[in-house]
GROMACS .gro file of C-alpha atoms in nm:
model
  112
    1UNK     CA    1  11.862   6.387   6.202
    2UNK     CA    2  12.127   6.167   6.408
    3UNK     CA    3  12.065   6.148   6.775
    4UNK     CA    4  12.427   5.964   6.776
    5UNK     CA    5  12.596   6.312   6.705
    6UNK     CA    6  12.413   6.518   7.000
    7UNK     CA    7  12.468   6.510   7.389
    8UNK     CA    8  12.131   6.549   7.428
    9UNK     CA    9  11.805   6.566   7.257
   10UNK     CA   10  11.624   6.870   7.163
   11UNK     CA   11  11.762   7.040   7.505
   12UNK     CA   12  11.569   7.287   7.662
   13UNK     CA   13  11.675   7.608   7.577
   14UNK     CA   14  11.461   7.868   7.758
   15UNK     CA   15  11.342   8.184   7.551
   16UNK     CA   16  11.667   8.106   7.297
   17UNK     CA   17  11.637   8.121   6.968
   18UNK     CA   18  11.852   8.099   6.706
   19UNK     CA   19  11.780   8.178   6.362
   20UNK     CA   20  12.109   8.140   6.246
   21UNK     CA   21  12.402   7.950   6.383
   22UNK     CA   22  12.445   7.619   6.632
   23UNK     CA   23  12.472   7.506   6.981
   24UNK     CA   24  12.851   7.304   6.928
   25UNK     CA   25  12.816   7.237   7.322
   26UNK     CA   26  12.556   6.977   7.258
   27UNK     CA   27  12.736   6.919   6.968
   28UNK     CA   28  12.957   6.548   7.032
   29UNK     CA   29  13.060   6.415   6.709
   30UNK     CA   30  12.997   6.314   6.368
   31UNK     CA   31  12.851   5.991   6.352
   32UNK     CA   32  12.931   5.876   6.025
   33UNK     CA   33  13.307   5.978   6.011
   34UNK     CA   34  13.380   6.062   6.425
   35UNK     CA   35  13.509   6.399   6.333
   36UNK     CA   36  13.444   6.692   6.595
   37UNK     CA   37  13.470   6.993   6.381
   38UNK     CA   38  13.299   7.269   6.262
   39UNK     CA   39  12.934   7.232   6.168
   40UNK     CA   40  12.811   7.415   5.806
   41UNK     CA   41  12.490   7.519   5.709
   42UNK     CA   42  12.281   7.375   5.452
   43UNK     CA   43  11.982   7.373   5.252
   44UNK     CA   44  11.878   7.712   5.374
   45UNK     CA   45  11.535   7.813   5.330
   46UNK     CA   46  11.291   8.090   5.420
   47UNK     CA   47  10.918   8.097   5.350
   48UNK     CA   48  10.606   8.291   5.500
   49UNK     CA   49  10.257   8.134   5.585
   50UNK     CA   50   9.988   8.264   5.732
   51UNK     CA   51  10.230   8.589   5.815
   52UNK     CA   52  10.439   8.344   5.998
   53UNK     CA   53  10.845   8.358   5.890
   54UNK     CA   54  10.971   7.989   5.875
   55UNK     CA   55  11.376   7.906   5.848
   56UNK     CA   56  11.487   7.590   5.804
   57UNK     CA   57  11.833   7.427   5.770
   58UNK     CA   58  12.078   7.162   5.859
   59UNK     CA   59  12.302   7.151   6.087
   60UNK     CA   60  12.624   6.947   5.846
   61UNK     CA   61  12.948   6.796   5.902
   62UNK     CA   62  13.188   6.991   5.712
   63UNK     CA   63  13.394   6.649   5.654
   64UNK     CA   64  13.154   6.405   5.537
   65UNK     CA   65  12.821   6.639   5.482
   66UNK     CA   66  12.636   6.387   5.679
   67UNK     CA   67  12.330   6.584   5.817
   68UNK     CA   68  12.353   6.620   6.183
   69UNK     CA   69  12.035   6.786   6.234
   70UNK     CA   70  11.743   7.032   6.076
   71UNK     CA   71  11.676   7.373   6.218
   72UNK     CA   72  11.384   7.534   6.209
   73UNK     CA   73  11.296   7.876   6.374
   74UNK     CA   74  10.991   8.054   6.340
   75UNK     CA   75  10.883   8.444   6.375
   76UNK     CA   76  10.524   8.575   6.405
   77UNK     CA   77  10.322   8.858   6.540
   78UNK     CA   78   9.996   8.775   6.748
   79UNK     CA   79   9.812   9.059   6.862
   80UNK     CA   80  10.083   9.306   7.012
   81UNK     CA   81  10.339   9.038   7.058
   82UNK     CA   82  10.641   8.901   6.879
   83UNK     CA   83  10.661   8.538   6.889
   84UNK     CA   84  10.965   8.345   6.804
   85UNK     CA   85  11.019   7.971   6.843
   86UNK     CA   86  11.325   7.729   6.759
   87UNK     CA   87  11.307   7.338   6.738
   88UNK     CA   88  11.607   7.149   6.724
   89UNK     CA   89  11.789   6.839   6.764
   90UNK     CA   90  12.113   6.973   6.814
   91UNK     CA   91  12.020   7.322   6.950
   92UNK     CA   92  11.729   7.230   7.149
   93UNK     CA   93  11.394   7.414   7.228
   94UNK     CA   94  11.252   7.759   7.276
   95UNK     CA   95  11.029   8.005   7.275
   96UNK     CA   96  10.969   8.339   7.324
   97UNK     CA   97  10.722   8.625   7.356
   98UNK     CA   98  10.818   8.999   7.341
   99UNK     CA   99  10.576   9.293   7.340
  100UNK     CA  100  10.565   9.534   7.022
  101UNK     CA  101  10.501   9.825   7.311
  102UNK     CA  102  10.745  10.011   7.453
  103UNK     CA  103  10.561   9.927   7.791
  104UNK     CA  104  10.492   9.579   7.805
  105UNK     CA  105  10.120   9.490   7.935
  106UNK     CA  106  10.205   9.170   8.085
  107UNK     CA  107  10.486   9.347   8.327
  108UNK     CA  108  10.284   9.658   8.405
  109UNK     CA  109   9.999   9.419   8.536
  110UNK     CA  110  10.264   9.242   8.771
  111UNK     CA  111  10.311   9.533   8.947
  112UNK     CA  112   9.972   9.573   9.114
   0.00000   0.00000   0.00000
């Protein structure tokens, strides 16, 4: 990872989560060639543990394949929830928690 190509570090990024794709705003320039183009994707993997979905892959300078950052973005189910997560130099962090239910518990108990 090369904090010299990002804005800013791991931004916060809210519930945001990206499983595929990249954040170019934060995105400043290549470090190693000072080229502000197009990022690829590289070294794209997928694995499950523990029933927990885990993609990783870098974030790469389409001119001189230096690695701007890794990606990784995680999926999971605990309890009745979906529970996604993203960690990123470049695209930043987040989280998020949906309900499997059509009626979600934790809004229906704001109410009262």
């Amino acid at each position: 990872m090369c904090v010299d190509c990002v804005k800013s570090q791991f931004p916060d990024r809210g519930n945001t989560c990206l499983e595929a794709g990249a954040y170019l705003l934060n995105y400043d320039r290549c470090a190693a060639c000072q080229e502000r183009d197009v990022l690829q994707s590289s070294h794209r993997s997928r694995e499950e543990v523990d029933e927990e979905e885990i993609i990783t892959y870098n974030h790469v300078c389409q001119n001189c394949h230096h690695v701007v950052a890794k990606h990784e973005y995680t999926f999971s189910i605990i309890d009745d929830y979906q529970e996604y997560t993203m960690l990123c130099l470049l695209c930043g962090r987040g989280e998020d928690l949906i309900s499997v239910s059509p009626e979600d518990p934790r809004k229906m108990a704001s109410l009262f």
